[in-house]
Amino acid sequence: MTPTLKRFPLSTGITLAGDYYEPQLAADAAPSAPAPLVLFLHGGGQTRHAWGGAAARLAEAGFPTLTVDHRGHGDSSWAEDGDYLFPRFADDLDALLPLLGEKPIIVGASLGGLSAMAVEARHPAAVSSGIVLVDVTPRLEREGVMRIIEFMQERKDGFASLDEVSAFVASFLPHRPKPQRSSGLEKNLRRGEDGRYRWHWDPQVLNAWTPGRYSDSEAQSLIEDRLEAAKRLDVPVLLVRGRMSDVVSEDSVREFLGCCPHAEYVDLEGAAHMVAGDKNDAFGEVVLD
């Protein structure tokens, strides 16, 4: 089943510096027999292609799927005002959901999961029919988050070849077998006029995520808001943690389950923070269950 590229407008348009533009989210849609729609939201610094085989597995099982690029990522619009603070991603999801015509099951990794929780908690009535949180809880481990941000900040000058990209990714994910071919990485990259490959997201994203962007009190307030959002989740919830994750700890899991006691929990062996990429087949079966 070949997905088709769709674009969803986020508003009627925005005027900045005298120019009018209509921001859009890009998504791959794989329609199938009538069944609940599964909406996939990737993590920061990724693209919709990160879901790969997991989305394909659900589509093959009869679930229509929609894998979406966040603002500033992949083929979605870049924020002309450079606004990539966390609430903006939730705003985008809030704008997208009414356009779908049904309440989807949302599968959200990291940034995508935080957005799903935030939007669900905003509304008195459910806007989804279930949420799968992929290695994300309201409280994240600072050391693990910093490791990801540092990875994103490196190699701003890009890469000369796909093999060079593959070697760099392998150094960040030493637990994952190196792919035999580097060509699969190309979907997550853009090639500049200088011929070099760079990650397919807006470099301004890092301005909002750099260390020190939030004071300690602001960071604690964000965590408390997320914990309150977890308490308001009434829809079915599944939390899938990568057992090797340095972003979500067992203590954070227990804290989340205390706020959302009806949630189911799976600790996936052999996976780290990038759960879907680390254990794609096993992750797909967990979500399908």
Coordinates of C-alpha atoms in Angstrom, one line a residue:
M1 CA 0.0 0.0 0.0
T2 CA 1.6 3.2 -1.2
P3 CA 0.9 6.2 1.1
T4 CA -0.1 9.5 -0.5
L5 CA 1.2 12.9 0.6
K6 CA -1.4 15.2 2.1
R7 CA -1.2 18.7 3.4
F8 CA -3.3 20.2 6.1
P9 CA -3.6 24.0 6.6
L10 CA -3.0 25.2 10.1
S11 CA -4.9 28.5 9.8
T12 CA -6.4 30.8 7.2
G13 CA -3.0 32.4 6.8
I14 CA -0.5 34.6 8.5
T15 CA 1.0 37.9 7.5
L16 CA 4.6 38.5 8.5
A17 CA 6.9 41.3 7.2
G18 CA 4.2 42.1 4.6
D19 CA 4.2 38.6 3.1
Y20 CA 1.2 36.3 3.3
Y21 CA 1.6 32.6 3.7
E22 CA -0.5 29.6 4.8
P23 CA 1.5 27.2 7.0
Q24 CA 0.8 23.6 6.4
L25 CA 1.6 20.2 7.9
A26 CA 2.7 17.5 5.5
A27 CA 1.5 13.9 6.1
D28 CA 1.6 10.5 4.5
A29 CA -1.8 8.9 4.4
A30 CA -2.4 5.2 4.0
P31 CA -6.1 4.5 3.7
S32 CA -7.5 1.0 4.2
A33 CA -10.7 -0.7 5.3
P34 CA -12.9 1.2 7.8
A35 CA -11.1 1.1 11.2
P36 CA -9.9 3.7 13.7
L37 CA -7.5 6.1 12.2
V38 CA -4.0 6.0 13.7
L39 CA -2.2 9.3 13.8
F40 CA 1.6 9.1 14.2
L41 CA 3.5 12.1 15.6
H42 CA 7.3 11.8 15.6
G43 CA 9.9 13.2 18.1
G44 CA 11.9 16.3 17.9
G45 CA 14.5 16.3 15.1
Q46 CA 12.8 13.4 13.3
T47 CA 10.4 13.3 10.4
R48 CA 7.3 11.3 9.6
H49 CA 9.5 8.7 8.0
A50 CA 10.8 7.7 11.4
W51 CA 7.7 5.5 11.8
G52 CA 8.6 3.4 8.8
G53 CA 7.6 -0.2 9.2
A54 CA 5.4 0.4 12.3
A55 CA 2.9 2.5 10.3
A56 CA 3.1 0.0 7.4
R57 CA 2.4 -2.9 9.8
L58 CA -0.8 -1.2 11.1
A59 CA -1.9 -0.3 7.6
E60 CA -1.5 -3.9 6.5
A61 CA -3.6 -4.9 9.5
G62 CA -6.4 -2.7 8.2
F63 CA -5.9 0.5 10.1
P64 CA -5.8 3.7 8.1
T65 CA -2.7 5.6 9.1
L66 CA -1.5 9.2 9.0
T67 CA 2.2 10.0 9.7
V68 CA 2.7 13.7 10.1
D69 CA 5.7 16.0 10.0
H70 CA 5.7 18.6 12.9
R71 CA 6.2 22.3 12.0
G72 CA 9.8 22.9 11.0
H73 CA 10.4 19.2 10.2
G74 CA 10.4 17.3 7.0
D75 CA 8.0 18.7 4.4
S76 CA 5.9 20.8 6.8
S77 CA 6.1 24.5 6.9
W78 CA 8.9 26.2 8.8
A79 CA 7.8 28.8 11.3
E80 CA 8.6 32.1 9.7
D81 CA 8.7 33.7 13.2
G82 CA 11.0 30.9 14.5
D83 CA 8.5 29.9 17.2
Y84 CA 9.2 26.3 18.1
L85 CA 8.3 26.5 21.8
F86 CA 6.6 23.3 23.0
P87 CA 3.0 24.8 23.2
R88 CA 3.1 25.6 19.5
F89 CA 3.4 21.9 18.5
A90 CA 0.3 21.3 20.7
D91 CA -1.5 24.2 18.9
D92 CA -0.7 22.6 15.6
L93 CA -2.2 19.3 16.7
D94 CA -5.2 21.1 18.0
A95 CA -5.7 22.7 14.5
L96 CA -5.2 19.4 12.7
L97 CA -7.6 17.1 14.7
P98 CA -10.8 18.8 13.5
L99 CA -9.7 18.3 9.9
L100 CA -9.6 14.5 10.2
G101 CA -13.3 13.8 10.5
E102 CA -12.9 11.3 13.4
K103 CA -11.1 10.9 16.7
P104 CA -7.8 9.1 15.9
I105 CA -5.7 6.9 18.1
I106 CA -2.6 9.1 18.5
V107 CA 0.8 7.4 18.6
G108 CA 3.3 10.1 19.8
A109 CA 7.0 9.8 20.4
S110 CA 8.7 12.2 22.8
L111 CA 7.6 15.7 21.4
G112 CA 4.6 14.1 19.7
G113 CA 3.5 12.4 22.9
L114 CA 3.8 15.6 24.9
S115 CA 1.7 17.3 22.3
A116 CA -1.0 14.6 22.4
M117 CA -1.2 14.8 26.2
A118 CA -1.4 18.6 26.2
V119 CA -4.2 18.7 23.6
E120 CA -6.3 16.0 25.1
A121 CA -6.1 17.7 28.5
R122 CA -7.2 21.1 27.0
H123 CA -10.7 19.8 26.1
P124 CA -13.5 18.7 28.4
A125 CA -14.5 16.0 25.9
A126 CA -12.1 13.5 24.3
V127 CA -10.5 14.6 21.1
S128 CA -8.8 11.2 20.5
S129 CA -9.9 7.6 20.9
G130 CA -6.7 6.6 22.6
I131 CA -3.1 7.6 23.1
V132 CA 0.1 5.6 22.8
L133 CA 3.0 7.4 24.4
V134 CA 6.4 6.3 23.0
D135 CA 9.2 6.8 25.5
V136 CA 7.8 10.0 27.0
T137 CA 6.4 10.9 30.4
P138 CA 5.7 14.3 31.9
R139 CA 9.2 14.3 33.6
L140 CA 12.1 13.6 31.3
E141 CA 15.7 12.9 32.4
R142 CA 17.8 16.0 31.8
E143 CA 21.0 14.0 30.9
G144 CA 19.2 12.0 28.2
V145 CA 17.5 15.1 26.7
M146 CA 20.8 17.0 26.7
R147 CA 22.5 14.1 24.8
I148 CA 19.9 14.4 22.1
I149 CA 20.2 18.1 21.8
E150 CA 24.0 17.9 21.6
F151 CA 23.6 15.4 18.8
M152 CA 21.3 17.8 17.0
Q153 CA 23.7 20.7 17.5
E154 CA 26.6 18.8 15.9
R155 CA 27.6 18.9 12.3
K156 CA 25.7 22.1 11.4
D157 CA 27.9 22.2 8.3
G158 CA 26.3 19.0 7.1
F159 CA 27.7 15.8 5.6
A160 CA 29.5 15.0 2.4
S161 CA 27.8 11.7 1.8
L162 CA 25.1 9.3 3.1
D163 CA 27.8 7.0 4.3
E164 CA 29.1 9.8 6.5
V165 CA 25.7 10.4 7.9
S166 CA 25.3 6.6 8.6
A167 CA 28.6 6.6 10.5
F168 CA 27.6 9.6 12.6
V169 CA 24.2 8.1 13.5
A170 CA 25.9 4.8 14.4
S171 CA 28.1 6.6 16.8
F172 CA 25.0 8.0 18.5
L173 CA 23.1 4.7 18.5
P174 CA 25.8 2.1 19.2
H175 CA 23.3 -0.4 20.4
R176 CA 21.5 -0.5 17.0
P177 CA 22.8 -2.7 14.1
K178 CA 24.2 -0.5 11.4
P179 CA 22.0 -0.7 8.3
Q180 CA 23.6 -2.4 5.3
R181 CA 22.6 0.5 3.1
S182 CA 22.8 4.2 3.8
S183 CA 20.1 5.2 1.3
G184 CA 17.3 4.8 3.8
L185 CA 18.6 7.9 5.6
E186 CA 17.9 10.1 2.6
K187 CA 14.3 10.7 3.5
N188 CA 15.4 12.4 6.7
L189 CA 17.8 14.7 5.0
R190 CA 17.8 17.6 2.6
R191 CA 20.6 18.3 0.1
G192 CA 21.8 21.9 -0.2
E193 CA 23.0 23.8 -3.2
D194 CA 26.5 23.1 -1.9
G195 CA 25.8 19.3 -2.4
R196 CA 26.0 18.6 1.4
Y197 CA 23.4 16.7 3.3
R198 CA 21.7 18.3 6.3
W199 CA 19.0 17.2 8.6
H200 CA 15.5 17.9 7.3
W201 CA 14.4 20.4 9.9
D202 CA 14.6 24.1 10.5
P203 CA 17.9 25.0 12.3
Q204 CA 15.9 27.6 14.3
V205 CA 14.3 24.7 16.1
L206 CA 17.5 24.6 18.3
N207 CA 17.0 28.2 19.3
A208 CA 13.9 27.1 21.3
W209 CA 15.5 24.0 22.7
T210 CA 19.0 25.2 23.7
P211 CA 20.1 24.6 27.3
G212 CA 19.1 27.5 29.6
R213 CA 16.1 28.4 27.4
Y214 CA 14.0 27.8 30.5
S215 CA 14.9 28.7 34.1
D216 CA 14.7 26.0 36.7
S217 CA 11.3 27.4 37.9
E218 CA 9.9 27.5 34.4
A219 CA 11.1 24.0 33.7
Q220 CA 9.5 22.8 36.9
S221 CA 6.3 24.6 36.0
L222 CA 6.3 22.8 32.6
I223 CA 6.6 19.4 34.4
E224 CA 3.8 20.2 36.8
D225 CA 1.5 21.3 33.9
R226 CA 2.3 18.0 32.2
L227 CA 1.6 16.0 35.3
E228 CA -1.8 17.8 35.6
A229 CA -2.5 17.0 32.0
A230 CA -1.8 13.3 32.7
K231 CA -4.3 13.3 35.5
R232 CA -7.0 14.6 33.1
L233 CA -6.5 11.8 30.5
D234 CA -9.7 9.8 30.3
V235 CA -9.0 8.0 27.0
P236 CA -7.3 4.6 26.9
V237 CA -3.5 5.1 27.2
L238 CA -0.5 2.9 26.5
L239 CA 3.0 3.9 27.6
V240 CA 5.8 2.1 25.7
R241 CA 9.2 2.7 27.2
G242 CA 12.5 1.6 25.7
R243 CA 14.1 -0.4 28.5
M244 CA 17.5 1.1 27.6
S245 CA 16.2 4.7 27.5
D246 CA 18.1 7.4 29.2
V247 CA 15.3 9.9 28.7
V248 CA 12.5 8.1 30.6
S249 CA 13.4 6.5 33.9
E250 CA 11.5 3.9 35.9
D251 CA 10.8 6.6 38.5
S252 CA 9.3 8.8 35.8
V253 CA 7.1 5.9 34.7
R254 CA 5.9 5.3 38.2
E255 CA 5.1 9.0 38.6
F256 CA 3.1 9.0 35.4
L257 CA 1.2 5.8 36.3
G258 CA 0.3 7.4 39.6
C259 CA -1.3 10.3 37.7
C260 CA -2.9 8.1 35.1
P261 CA -3.6 4.8 36.8
H262 CA -5.7 3.3 34.0
A263 CA -2.8 3.5 31.6
E264 CA -1.2 0.2 30.4
Y265 CA 2.6 0.0 30.4
V266 CA 5.1 -2.0 28.3
D267 CA 8.8 -1.9 28.9
L268 CA 10.3 -2.9 25.5
E269 CA 13.6 -4.9 25.9
G270 CA 16.4 -4.0 23.5
A271 CA 15.1 -0.5 22.8
A272 CA 16.3 2.9 23.8
H273 CA 14.6 6.3 23.3
M274 CA 14.1 5.8 19.6
V275 CA 11.8 2.8 20.3
A276 CA 10.2 2.4 16.8
G277 CA 13.6 2.5 15.1
D278 CA 15.3 0.2 17.6
K279 CA 12.7 -2.5 17.8
N280 CA 10.4 -1.8 14.8
D281 CA 8.7 -5.2 14.5
A282 CA 8.2 -5.6 18.3
F283 CA 6.9 -2.0 18.6
G284 CA 4.5 -2.5 15.8
E285 CA 3.0 -5.6 17.4
V286 CA 2.7 -3.9 20.8
V287 CA 0.8 -1.0 19.2
L288 CA -1.3 -3.4 17.2
D289 CA -2.3 -5.4 20.3

